[in-house]
Short mmCIF file of C-alpha atoms and ligand atoms in Angstrom, two decimals:
data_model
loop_
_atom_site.label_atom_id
_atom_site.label_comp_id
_atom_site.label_asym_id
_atom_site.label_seq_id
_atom_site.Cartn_x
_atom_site.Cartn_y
_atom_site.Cartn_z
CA UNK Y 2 -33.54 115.83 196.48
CA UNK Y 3 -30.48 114.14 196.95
CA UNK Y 4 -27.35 116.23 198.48
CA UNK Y 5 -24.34 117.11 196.64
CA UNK Y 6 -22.44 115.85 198.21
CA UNK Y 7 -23.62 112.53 199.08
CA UNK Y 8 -21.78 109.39 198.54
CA UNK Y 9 -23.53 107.89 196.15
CA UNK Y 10 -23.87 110.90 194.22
CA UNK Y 11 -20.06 111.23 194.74
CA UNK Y 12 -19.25 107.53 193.17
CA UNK Y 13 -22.38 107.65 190.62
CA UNK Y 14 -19.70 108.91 187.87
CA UNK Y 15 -17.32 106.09 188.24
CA UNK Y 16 -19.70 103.38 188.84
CA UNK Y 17 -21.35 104.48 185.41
CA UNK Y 18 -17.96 104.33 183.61
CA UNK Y 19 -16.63 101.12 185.24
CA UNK Y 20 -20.20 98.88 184.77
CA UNK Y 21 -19.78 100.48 181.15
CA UNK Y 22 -19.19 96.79 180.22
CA UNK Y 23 -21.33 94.82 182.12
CA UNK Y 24 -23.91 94.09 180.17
CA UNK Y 25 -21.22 92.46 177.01
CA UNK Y 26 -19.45 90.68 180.21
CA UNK Y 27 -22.42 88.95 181.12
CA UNK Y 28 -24.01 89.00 178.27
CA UNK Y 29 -23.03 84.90 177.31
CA UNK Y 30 -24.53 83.74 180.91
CA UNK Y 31 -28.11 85.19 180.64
CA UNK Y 32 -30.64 82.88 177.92
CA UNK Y 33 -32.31 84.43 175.06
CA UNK Y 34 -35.41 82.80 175.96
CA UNK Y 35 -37.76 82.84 178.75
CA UNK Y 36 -38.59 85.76 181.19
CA UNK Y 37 -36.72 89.19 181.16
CA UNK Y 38 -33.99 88.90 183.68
CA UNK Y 39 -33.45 91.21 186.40
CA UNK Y 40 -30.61 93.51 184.83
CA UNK Y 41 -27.59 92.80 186.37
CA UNK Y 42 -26.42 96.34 186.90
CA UNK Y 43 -29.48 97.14 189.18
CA UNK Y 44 -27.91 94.62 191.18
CA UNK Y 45 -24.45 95.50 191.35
CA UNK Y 46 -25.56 99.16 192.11
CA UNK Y 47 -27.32 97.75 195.09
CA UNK Y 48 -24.57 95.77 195.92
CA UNK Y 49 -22.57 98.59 196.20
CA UNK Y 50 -24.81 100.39 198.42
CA UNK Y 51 -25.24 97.89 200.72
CA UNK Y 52 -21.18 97.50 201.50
CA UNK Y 53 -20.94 101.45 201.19
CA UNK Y 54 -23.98 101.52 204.23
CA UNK Y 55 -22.86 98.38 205.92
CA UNK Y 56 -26.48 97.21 205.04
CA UNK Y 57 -24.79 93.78 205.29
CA UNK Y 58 -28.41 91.36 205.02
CA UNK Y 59 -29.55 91.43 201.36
CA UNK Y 60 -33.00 91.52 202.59
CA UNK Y 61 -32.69 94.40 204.51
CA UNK Y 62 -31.12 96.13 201.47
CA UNK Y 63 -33.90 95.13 199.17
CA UNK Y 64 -36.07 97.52 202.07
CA UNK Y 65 -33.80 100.05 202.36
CA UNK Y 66 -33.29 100.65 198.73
CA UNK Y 67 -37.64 100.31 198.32
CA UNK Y 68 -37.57 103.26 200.75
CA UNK Y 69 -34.71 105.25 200.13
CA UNK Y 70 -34.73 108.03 197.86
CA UNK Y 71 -31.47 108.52 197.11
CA UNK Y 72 -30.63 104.99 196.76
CA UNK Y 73 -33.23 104.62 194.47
CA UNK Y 74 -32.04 107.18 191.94
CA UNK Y 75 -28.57 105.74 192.50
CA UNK Y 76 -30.03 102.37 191.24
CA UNK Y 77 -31.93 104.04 188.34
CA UNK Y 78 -35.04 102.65 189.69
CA UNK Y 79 -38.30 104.94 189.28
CA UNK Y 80 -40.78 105.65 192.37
CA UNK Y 81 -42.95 103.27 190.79
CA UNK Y 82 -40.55 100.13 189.79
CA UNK Y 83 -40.23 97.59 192.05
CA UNK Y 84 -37.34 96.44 193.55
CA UNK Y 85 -35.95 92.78 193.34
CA UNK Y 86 -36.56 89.93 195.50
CA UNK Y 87 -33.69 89.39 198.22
CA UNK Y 88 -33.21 85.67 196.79
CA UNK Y 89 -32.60 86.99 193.22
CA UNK Y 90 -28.90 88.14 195.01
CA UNK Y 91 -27.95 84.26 196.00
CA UNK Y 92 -29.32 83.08 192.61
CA UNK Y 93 -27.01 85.51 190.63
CA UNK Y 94 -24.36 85.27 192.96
CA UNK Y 95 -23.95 81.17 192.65
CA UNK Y 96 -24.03 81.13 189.10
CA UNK Y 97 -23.89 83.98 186.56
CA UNK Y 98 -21.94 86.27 188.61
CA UNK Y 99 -19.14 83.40 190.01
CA UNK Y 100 -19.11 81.77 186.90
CA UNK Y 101 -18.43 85.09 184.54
CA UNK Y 102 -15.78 86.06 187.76
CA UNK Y 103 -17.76 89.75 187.55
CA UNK Y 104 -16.75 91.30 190.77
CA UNK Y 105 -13.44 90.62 189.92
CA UNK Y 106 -13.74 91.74 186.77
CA UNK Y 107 -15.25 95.22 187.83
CA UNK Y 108 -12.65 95.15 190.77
CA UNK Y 109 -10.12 95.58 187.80
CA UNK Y 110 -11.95 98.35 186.33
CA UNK Y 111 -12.08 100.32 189.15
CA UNK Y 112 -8.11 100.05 189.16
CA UNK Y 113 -7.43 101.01 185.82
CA UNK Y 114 -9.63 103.92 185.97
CA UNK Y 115 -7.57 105.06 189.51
CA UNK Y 116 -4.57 104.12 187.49
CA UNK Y 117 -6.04 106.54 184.92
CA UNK Y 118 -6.33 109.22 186.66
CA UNK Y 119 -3.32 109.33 188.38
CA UNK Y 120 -4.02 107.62 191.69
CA UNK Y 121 -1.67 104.51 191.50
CA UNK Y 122 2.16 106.27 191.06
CA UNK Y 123 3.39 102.23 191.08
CA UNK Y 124 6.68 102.81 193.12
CA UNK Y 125 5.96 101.09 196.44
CA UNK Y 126 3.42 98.96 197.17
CA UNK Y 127 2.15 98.13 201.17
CA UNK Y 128 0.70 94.39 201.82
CA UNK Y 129 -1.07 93.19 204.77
CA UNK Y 130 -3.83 91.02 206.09
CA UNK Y 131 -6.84 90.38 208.65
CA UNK Y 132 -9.02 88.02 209.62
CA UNK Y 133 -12.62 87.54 209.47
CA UNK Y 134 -14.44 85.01 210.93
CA UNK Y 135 -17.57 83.01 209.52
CA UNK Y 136 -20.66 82.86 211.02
CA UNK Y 137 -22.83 80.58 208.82
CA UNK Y 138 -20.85 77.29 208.91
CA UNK Y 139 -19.43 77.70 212.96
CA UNK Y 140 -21.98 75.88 215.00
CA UNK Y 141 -22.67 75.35 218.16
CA UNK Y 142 -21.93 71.87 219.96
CA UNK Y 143 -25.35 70.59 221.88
CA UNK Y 144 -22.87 70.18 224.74
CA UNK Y 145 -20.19 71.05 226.08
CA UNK Y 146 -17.28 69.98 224.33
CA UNK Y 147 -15.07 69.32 228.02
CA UNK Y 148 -17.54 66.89 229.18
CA UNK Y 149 -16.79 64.25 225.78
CA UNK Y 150 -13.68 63.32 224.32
CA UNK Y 151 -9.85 64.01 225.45
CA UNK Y 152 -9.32 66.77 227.69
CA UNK Y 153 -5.74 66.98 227.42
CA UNK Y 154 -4.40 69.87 225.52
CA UNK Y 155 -1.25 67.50 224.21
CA UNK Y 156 -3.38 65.00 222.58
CA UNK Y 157 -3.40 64.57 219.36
CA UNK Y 158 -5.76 66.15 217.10
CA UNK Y 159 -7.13 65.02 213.70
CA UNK Y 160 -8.27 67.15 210.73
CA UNK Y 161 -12.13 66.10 210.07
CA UNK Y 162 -12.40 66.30 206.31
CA UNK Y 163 -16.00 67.27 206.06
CA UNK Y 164 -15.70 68.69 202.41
CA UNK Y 165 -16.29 65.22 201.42
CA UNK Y 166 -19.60 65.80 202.57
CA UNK Y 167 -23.03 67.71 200.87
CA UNK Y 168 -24.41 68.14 204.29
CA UNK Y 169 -21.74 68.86 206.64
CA UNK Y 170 -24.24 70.56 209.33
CA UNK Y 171 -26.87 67.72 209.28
CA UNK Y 172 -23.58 65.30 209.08
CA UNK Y 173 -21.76 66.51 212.09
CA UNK Y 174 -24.84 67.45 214.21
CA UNK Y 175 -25.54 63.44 213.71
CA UNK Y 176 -22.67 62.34 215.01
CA UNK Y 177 -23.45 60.37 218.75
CA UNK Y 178 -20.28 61.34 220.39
CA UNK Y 179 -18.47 64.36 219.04
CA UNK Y 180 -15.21 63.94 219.97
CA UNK Y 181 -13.00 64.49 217.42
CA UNK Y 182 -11.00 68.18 217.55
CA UNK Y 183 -10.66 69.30 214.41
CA UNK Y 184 -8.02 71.84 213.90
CA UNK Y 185 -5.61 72.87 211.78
CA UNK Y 186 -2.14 71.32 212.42
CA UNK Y 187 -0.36 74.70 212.36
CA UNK Y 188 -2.82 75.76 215.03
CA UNK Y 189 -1.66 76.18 218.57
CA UNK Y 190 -2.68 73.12 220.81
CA UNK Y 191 -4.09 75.15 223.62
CA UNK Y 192 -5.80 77.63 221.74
CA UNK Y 193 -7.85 75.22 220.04
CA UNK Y 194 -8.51 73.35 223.45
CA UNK Y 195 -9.85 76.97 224.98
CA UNK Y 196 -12.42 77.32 221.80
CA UNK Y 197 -13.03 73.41 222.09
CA UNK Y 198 -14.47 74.23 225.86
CA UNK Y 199 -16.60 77.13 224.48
CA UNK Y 200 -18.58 75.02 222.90
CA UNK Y 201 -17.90 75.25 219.39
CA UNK Y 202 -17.56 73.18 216.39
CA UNK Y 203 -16.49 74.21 213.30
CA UNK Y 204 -17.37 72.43 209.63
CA UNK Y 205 -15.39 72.93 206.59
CA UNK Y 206 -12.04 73.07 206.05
CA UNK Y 207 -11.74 75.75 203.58
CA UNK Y 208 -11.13 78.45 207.00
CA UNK Y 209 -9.01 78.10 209.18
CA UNK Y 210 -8.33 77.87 212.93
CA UNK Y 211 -7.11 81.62 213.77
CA UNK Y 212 -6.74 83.10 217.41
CA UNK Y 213 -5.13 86.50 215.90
CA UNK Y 214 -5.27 89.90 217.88
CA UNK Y 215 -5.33 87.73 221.39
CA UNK Y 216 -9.27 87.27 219.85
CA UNK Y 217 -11.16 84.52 220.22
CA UNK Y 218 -9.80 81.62 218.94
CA UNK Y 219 -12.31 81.09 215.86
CA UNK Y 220 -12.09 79.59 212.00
CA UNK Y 221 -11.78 82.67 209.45
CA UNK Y 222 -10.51 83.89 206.34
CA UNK Y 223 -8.13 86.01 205.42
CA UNK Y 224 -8.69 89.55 203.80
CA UNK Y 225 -5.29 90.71 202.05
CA UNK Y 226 -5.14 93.92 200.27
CA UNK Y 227 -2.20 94.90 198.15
CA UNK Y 228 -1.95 98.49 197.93
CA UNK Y 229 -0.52 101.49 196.10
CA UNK Y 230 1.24 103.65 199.02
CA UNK Y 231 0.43 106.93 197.48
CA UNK Y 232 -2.82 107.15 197.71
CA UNK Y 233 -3.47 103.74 199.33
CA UNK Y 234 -5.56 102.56 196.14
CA UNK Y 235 -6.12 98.51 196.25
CA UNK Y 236 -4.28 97.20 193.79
CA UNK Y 237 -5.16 93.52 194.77
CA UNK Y 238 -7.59 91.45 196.98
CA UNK Y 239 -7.11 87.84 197.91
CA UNK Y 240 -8.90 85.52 199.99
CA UNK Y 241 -7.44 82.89 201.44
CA UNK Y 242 -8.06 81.03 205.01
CA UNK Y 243 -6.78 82.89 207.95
CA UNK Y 244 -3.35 81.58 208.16
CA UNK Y 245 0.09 83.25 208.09
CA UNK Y 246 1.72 80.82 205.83
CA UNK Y 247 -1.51 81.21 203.33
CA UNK Y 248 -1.31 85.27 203.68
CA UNK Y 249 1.94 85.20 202.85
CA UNK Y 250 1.92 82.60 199.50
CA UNK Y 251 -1.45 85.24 198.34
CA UNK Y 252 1.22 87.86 198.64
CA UNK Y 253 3.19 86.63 195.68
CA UNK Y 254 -0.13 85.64 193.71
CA UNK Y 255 -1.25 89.34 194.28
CA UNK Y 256 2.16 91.00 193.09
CA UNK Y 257 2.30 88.67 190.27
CA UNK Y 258 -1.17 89.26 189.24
CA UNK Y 259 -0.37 93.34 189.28
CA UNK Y 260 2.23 92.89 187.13
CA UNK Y 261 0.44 91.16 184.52
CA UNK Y 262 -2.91 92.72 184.86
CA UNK Y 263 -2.04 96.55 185.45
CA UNK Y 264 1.86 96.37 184.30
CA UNK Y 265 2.62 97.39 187.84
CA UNK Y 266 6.00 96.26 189.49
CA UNK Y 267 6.53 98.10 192.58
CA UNK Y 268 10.28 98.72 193.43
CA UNK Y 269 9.80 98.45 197.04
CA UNK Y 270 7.22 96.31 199.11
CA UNK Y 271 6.86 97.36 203.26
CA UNK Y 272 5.09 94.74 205.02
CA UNK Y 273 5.16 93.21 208.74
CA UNK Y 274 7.37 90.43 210.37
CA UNK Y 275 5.09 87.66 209.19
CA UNK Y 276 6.11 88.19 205.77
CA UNK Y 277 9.97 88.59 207.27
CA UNK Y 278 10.49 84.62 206.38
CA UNK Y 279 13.38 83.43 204.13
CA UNK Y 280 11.35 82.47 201.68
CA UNK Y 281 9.33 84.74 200.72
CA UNK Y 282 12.36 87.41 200.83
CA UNK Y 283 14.64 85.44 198.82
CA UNK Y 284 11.50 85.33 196.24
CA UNK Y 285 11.12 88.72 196.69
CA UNK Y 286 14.54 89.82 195.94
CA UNK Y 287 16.01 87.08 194.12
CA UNK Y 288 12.99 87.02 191.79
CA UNK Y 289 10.77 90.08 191.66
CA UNK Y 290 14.44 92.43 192.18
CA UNK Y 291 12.05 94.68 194.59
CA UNK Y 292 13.21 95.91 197.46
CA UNK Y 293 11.69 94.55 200.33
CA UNK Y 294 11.02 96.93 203.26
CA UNK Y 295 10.07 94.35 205.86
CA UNK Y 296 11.33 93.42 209.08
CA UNK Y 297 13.24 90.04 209.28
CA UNK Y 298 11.55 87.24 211.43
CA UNK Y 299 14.52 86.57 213.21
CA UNK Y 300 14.17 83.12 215.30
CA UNK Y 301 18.14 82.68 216.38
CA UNK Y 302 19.12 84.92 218.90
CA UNK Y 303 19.53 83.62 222.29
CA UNK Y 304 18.63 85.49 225.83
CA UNK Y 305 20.71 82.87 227.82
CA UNK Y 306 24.24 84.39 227.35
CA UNK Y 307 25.10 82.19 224.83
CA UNK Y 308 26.48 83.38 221.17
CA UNK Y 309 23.57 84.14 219.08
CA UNK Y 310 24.39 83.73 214.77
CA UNK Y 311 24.59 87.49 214.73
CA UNK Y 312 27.70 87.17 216.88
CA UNK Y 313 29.00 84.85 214.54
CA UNK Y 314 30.58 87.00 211.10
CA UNK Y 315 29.39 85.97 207.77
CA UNK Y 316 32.31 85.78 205.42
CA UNK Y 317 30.58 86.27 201.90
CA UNK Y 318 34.17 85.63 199.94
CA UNK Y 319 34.66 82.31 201.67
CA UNK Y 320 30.92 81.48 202.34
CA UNK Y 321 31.66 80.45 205.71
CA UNK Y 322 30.96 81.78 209.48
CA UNK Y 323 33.88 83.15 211.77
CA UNK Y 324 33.16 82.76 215.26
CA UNK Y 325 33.86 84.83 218.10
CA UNK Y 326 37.23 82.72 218.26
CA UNK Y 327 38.09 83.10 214.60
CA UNK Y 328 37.57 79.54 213.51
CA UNK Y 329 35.39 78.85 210.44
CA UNK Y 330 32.23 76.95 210.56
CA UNK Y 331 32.00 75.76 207.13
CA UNK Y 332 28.88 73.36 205.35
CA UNK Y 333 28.76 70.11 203.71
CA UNK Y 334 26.03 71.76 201.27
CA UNK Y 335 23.57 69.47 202.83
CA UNK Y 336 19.96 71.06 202.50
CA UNK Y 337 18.10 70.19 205.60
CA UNK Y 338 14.31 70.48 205.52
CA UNK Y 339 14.79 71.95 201.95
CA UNK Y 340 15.47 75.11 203.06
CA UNK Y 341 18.62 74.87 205.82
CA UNK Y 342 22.20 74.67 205.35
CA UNK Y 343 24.28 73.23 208.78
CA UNK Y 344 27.24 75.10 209.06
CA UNK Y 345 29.61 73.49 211.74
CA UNK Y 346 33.03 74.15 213.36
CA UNK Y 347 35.98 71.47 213.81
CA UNK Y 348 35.59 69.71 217.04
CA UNK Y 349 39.10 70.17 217.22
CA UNK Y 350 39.08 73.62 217.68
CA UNK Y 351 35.59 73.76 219.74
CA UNK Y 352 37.45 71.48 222.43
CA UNK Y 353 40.18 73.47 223.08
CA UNK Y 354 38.28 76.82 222.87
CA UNK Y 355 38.90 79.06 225.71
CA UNK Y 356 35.32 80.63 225.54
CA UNK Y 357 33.53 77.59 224.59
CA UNK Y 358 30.81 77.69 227.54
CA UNK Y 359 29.63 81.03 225.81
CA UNK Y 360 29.06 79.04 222.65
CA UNK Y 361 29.22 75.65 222.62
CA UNK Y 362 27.40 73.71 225.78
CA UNK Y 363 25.89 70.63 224.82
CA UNK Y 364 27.29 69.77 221.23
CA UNK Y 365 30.39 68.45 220.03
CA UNK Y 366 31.23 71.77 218.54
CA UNK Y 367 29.05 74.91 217.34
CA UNK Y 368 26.56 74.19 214.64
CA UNK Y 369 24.78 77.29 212.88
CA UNK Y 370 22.18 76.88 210.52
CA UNK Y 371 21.29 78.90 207.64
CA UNK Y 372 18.97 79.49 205.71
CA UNK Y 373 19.62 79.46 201.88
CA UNK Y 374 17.82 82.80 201.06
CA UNK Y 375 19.61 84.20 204.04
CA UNK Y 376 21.38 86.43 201.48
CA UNK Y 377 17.37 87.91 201.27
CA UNK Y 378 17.55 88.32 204.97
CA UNK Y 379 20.71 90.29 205.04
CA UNK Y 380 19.82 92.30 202.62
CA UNK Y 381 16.20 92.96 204.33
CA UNK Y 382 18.50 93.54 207.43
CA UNK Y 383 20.52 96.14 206.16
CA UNK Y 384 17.17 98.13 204.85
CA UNK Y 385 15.87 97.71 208.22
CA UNK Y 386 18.46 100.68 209.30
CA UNK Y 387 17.94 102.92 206.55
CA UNK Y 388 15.09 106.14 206.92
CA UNK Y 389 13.96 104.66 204.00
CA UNK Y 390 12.89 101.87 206.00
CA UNK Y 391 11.17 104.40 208.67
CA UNK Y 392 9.15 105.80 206.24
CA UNK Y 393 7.68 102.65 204.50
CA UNK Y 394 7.25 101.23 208.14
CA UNK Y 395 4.40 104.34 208.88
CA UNK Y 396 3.40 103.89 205.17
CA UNK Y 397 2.33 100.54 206.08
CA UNK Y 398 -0.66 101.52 208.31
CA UNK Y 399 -2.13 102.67 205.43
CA UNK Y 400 -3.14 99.24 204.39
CA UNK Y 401 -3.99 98.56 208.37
CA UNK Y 402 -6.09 101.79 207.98
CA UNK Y 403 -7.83 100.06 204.75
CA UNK Y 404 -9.35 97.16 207.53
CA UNK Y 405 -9.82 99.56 210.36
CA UNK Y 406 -12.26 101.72 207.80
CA UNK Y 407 -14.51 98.78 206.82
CA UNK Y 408 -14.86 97.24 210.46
CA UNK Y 409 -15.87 100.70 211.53
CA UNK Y 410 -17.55 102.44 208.84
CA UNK Y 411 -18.67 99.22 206.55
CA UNK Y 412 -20.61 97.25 209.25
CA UNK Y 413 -17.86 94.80 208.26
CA UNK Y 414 -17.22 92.52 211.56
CA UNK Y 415 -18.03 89.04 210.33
CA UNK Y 416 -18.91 87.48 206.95
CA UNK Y 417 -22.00 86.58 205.68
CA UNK Y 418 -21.55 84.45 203.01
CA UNK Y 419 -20.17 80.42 203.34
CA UNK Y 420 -16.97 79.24 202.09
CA UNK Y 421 -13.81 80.79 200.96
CA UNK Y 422 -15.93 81.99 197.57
CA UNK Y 423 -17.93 83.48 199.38
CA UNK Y 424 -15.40 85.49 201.46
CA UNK Y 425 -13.83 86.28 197.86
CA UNK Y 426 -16.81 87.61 196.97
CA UNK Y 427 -17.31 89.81 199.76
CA UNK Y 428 -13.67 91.10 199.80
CA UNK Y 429 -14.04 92.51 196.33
CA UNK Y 430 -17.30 94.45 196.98
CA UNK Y 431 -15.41 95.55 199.87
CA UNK Y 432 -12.09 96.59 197.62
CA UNK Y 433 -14.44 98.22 195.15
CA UNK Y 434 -16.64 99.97 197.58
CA UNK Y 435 -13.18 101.52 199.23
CA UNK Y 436 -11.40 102.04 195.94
CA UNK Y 437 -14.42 104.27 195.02
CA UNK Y 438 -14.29 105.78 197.48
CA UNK Y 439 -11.01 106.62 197.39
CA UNK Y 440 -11.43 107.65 193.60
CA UNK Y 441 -14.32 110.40 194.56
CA UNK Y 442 -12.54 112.05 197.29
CA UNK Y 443 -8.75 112.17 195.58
CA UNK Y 444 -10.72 114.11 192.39
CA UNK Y 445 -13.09 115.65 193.63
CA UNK Y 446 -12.06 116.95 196.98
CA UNK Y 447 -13.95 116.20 200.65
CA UNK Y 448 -17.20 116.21 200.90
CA UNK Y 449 -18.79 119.63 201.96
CA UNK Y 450 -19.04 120.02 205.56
CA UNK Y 451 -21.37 123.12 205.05
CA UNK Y 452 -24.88 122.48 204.59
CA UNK Y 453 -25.75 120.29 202.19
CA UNK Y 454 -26.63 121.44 198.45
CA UNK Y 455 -29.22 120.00 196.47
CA UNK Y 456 -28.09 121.66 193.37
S1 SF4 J 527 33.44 76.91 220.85
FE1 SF4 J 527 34.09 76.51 218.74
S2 SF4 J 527 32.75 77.80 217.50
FE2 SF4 J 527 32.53 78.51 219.60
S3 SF4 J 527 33.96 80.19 219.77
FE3 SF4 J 527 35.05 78.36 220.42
S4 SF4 J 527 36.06 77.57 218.61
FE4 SF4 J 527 34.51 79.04 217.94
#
């Protein structure tokens, strides 16, 4: 009864082969005594079919998969068994199946089987993130949040630490006079004052405050994907909270992680500005020796006339800048803010300069700083005007394709489950929904367009 070429009749093969192990994974979690369990499998299967159908309540999917044929046979179930109880999910989930780390376990099967057959060549790897926001834990203020509190969008804001507490709803719902902004203090000032006038309050700290995509300012976590370019398998999934300078530190937990897990070391990585930082680049390069195809976040150049750095020449041999005059701006060696080195001129030579209101306005004389993994930078620079660098760049949306698939074809527009373990469970179904995915249509082909056979 059940086409051909339908998905789950398309997957069946590989979900078979990677839950091959389930049962000895899980095996130390589940008590020898006592009533049978509900297998474990059965609900993984329907776990799968409920990200593949963006049947995203658990209840719903217990109804769906009572009434569906087809994803009844794909959960082995006969016409007669009965299907579990929606609360047997959140009972598995919080214990057996966080404590044994399963979905991350059968995430990594999924790879090595794609790795298997072929799908993961290993030689450039694409990394990007999104946000998601959280419904469960954003509430709504019972009034207005303009009409209490500070309304100007320079005061200073506080971070509310309500992890301390069990109840943080009941806690913060108490509270007589809510007027405490809690934000993150990377946030931006007025974004948070435009969500604090929409009326929302936000409890937890493990998201964070995100206005991405000219969105909604909103608290959300991040989704990042690692993935192979070739055939745009995941190679990793991280969640972390919705922040650039979080995205960016999961990046190097995600390479790392590849290398030890699946022996894969790409030899190029193409990513967006917001991984473009010193930093990361100098890690990148200095550490990982892969080639990073990523444009530089470049915060020095000037629009009012003045010299930028870039007119400024970098003498490697000497380790010092020549400026448009040819005087050297040398460095004490000074790290500033652990990560800046102040490279100056001789007032001397600044005060006599005969082009000195191009470069030098307000300061003795011309101070550039630099960054000590600007060496990272150049070399990201250089890339930047290479083909090379063209090709990764439209590469890249392969990874950007990866989130535009499950918002539009997964049901996947906000998360269901609370906290940042929940989001890290609900990115790996979602990597190992797509992965599969990706698996059934690189071996065997696109699904018939023809009329579907039941053979
Ligand atoms: S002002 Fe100083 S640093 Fe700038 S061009 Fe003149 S000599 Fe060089």
């Amino acid at each position: 009864m059940i086409p051909k070429g339908h998905l789950l009749r398309r997957i069946n093969v590989f979900v078979t082969s990677v839950l091959g192990d389930l049962h000895e994974q899980l095996g130390p979690f589940y008590s020898d005594i006592g009533r049978p369990s509900i297998d474990p499998e059965l609900l993984i299967r329907m776990l799968i079919i409920g990200y593949c159908f963006g049947i995203r309540s658990e209840r719903r999917l217990c109804e769906e998969v009572r009434l569906h044929l087809a994803y009844r046979w794909f959960c082995r179930l006969d016409l007669n068994d009965a299907v579990p109880y929606h609360s047997t999910f959140s009972e598995n989930r919080l214990n057996r199946f966080r404590e044994s780390d399963i979905l991350r376990h059968i995430f990594e099967r999924v790879v090595i089987a794609a790795m298997e057959m072929g799908l993961v060549k290993g030689e450039g790897f694409a990394v990007d993130a999104t946000s998601w926001r959280r419904t469960q834990a954003v509430i709504t203020a019972r009034r207005p949040m303009n009409s209490i509190g500070p309304r100007s969008s320079s005061e200073s804001v506080r971070w509310l630490s309500i992890l301390r507490h069990s109840k943080p709803k009941r806690r913060l719902m108490a509270m007589p006079r809510m007027t405490t902004r809690v934000v993150d203090p990377r946030a931006n000032d007025s974004a948070v004052m435009s969500a604090a006038t929409q009326g929302d309050l936000a409890v937890g700290s493990q998201s964070a405050w995100t206005a991405k995509a000219n969105k909604r300012v909103q608290f959300g976590y991040g989704l990042n994907y690692l993935i192979d370019i070739e055939n745009a398998v995941i190679v990793d999934v991280e969640a972390t909270p919705a922040r650039t300078y979080d995205e960016v530190a999961a990046t190097q937990t995600m390479l790392d992680r590849a290398e030890e897990r699946f022996d894969l070391k790409p030899r190029r990585l193409a990513a967006d500005t917001a991984y473009g930082t010193g930093k990361f680049l100098g890690w990148l390069v200095k550490r990982k020796k892969i080639i990073p195809h990523i444009p530089v976040w470049e915060m020095s150049d000037r629009q009012d006339g003045i010299f930028s750095r870039s007119d400024l020449h970098w003498d490697r041999k000497r380790g010092a800048y020549i400026c448009p005059n040819g005087k050297l701006l040398k460095t004490s060696g000074t790290v500033h803010d652990g990560r800046t080195l102040l490279y100056r001129a001789s007032k001397r030579d600044c005060d006599v300069c005969a082009i000195r209101a191009k470069c030098c306005t307000t300061a003795d004389a011309r101070k550039i700083p630099r960054d000590i993994h600007e060496d990272a930078r150049d070399i990201a620079r250089r890339k930047m005007k290479t083909k090379a660098f063209a090709k990764s760049r439209d590469e890249r949306k392969r990874v950007e394709m990866r989130f535009a698939h499950l918002k539009t074809h997964h049901g996947f527009e906000r998360l269901r489950l609370r906290g940042l373990s929940g989001a890290r469970d609900e990115f790996h179904l979602a990597a190992i929904v797509q992965n599969l995915k990706t698996l059934a249509l690189r071996t065997l082909g696109p699904p018939t367009r023809r009329r579907a056979s039941y053979a």
